[in-house]
C-alpha positions as MATLAB code, in Angstrom:
seq = 'LAADRKIITPNQDGRSDAATWEKAESVTVWTLEGAKIWSQQKEHLDGRAIQWNGVSENGEAADSGPYLYQSLLPENDPYYGILLIVR';
ca = [
      14.635  -22.620   -9.727;
      16.364  -20.157  -11.915;
      18.121  -16.951  -10.796;
      18.982  -13.699  -12.615;
      20.457  -10.417  -11.759;
      19.225   -6.895  -12.532;
      20.914   -3.642  -11.796;
      19.085   -0.317  -11.774;
      20.276    3.214  -11.278;
      17.091    5.227  -10.730;
      18.508    8.694  -11.203;
      16.157    9.740  -14.108;
      19.025    9.926  -16.697;
      17.138    7.556  -19.076;
      19.595    4.698  -18.626;
      18.868    1.732  -16.310;
      16.300    3.767  -14.455;
      13.892    0.647  -14.057;
      13.957   -3.052  -14.030;
      11.861   -4.433  -16.792;
      10.223   -7.796  -17.013;
       8.727   -8.276  -20.559;
       6.928  -11.802  -20.164;
       6.113  -11.927  -16.473;
       2.460  -11.976  -15.351;
       3.505  -10.633  -11.918;
       6.575   -9.443  -10.059;
       7.067   -9.130   -6.245;
      10.293   -7.451   -4.688;
      11.425   -7.952   -1.099;
      14.219   -6.775    1.107;
      16.990   -9.266    2.036;
      15.114   -9.444    5.475;
      12.069  -10.661    3.753;
       9.816   -7.457    3.876;
       7.660   -7.016    0.636;
       8.210   -3.593   -0.764;
       6.694   -3.686   -4.084;
       4.508   -5.867   -6.396;
       2.696   -5.499   -9.744;
       0.439   -7.700  -11.946;
       0.454   -7.436  -15.636;
      -3.217   -7.467  -15.858;
      -3.241   -3.948  -14.490;
      -1.030   -2.721  -17.300;
      -2.978   -2.965  -20.424;
      -0.353   -5.434  -21.861;
       2.680   -3.368  -21.187;
       5.793   -4.833  -19.554;
       6.154   -4.707  -15.791;
       8.713   -2.129  -14.695;
       9.988   -1.190  -11.287;
      11.772    2.197  -10.775;
      12.975    1.540   -7.176;
      10.068    3.217   -5.338;
       8.289    1.228   -2.799;
       4.442    0.722   -2.715;
       4.258    3.470    0.071;
       5.934    5.902   -2.372;
       9.394    5.926   -0.773;
      12.610    5.487   -2.726;
      14.296    2.146   -1.900;
      17.747    2.250   -0.473;
      20.741    1.324   -2.547;
      21.530   -2.392   -2.097;
      20.462   -5.748   -3.157;
      16.775   -6.951   -3.218;
      15.098  -10.301   -4.028;
      12.553  -10.606   -6.674;
      10.074  -13.247   -7.847;
       8.494  -13.133  -11.410;
       5.675  -15.508  -12.337;
       5.684  -16.431  -15.939;
       2.818  -17.864  -17.777;
       2.591  -21.733  -17.331;
       6.112  -21.845  -15.523;
       7.451  -22.135  -12.132;
       8.370  -18.952  -10.193;
      11.590  -17.283  -11.421;
      13.725  -15.814   -8.679;
      16.497  -13.194   -8.981;
      18.583  -10.406   -7.323;
      17.987   -6.852   -8.037;
      20.628   -4.284   -7.136;
      19.750   -0.587   -6.815;
      22.659    1.814   -7.218;
      21.860    5.362   -6.361;
];
């Protein structure tokens, strides 16, 4: 189990507006309470990196605060981390 942190400030200023996973095949983001709010698979992106801009799957901006994420890398165990949104 490996953990990493990411901080995003999704205010559309062009700096740290999204979290990026270059090598991940898929990424899932949950609240600290365990509710899944977003996921993406690379196969749907034509080879581009997976990015999350702090908007949930239902189109709502996620609140400021910490979130848990899991990224699946090719031929590796899941990679877990903490993502912090600062609005």
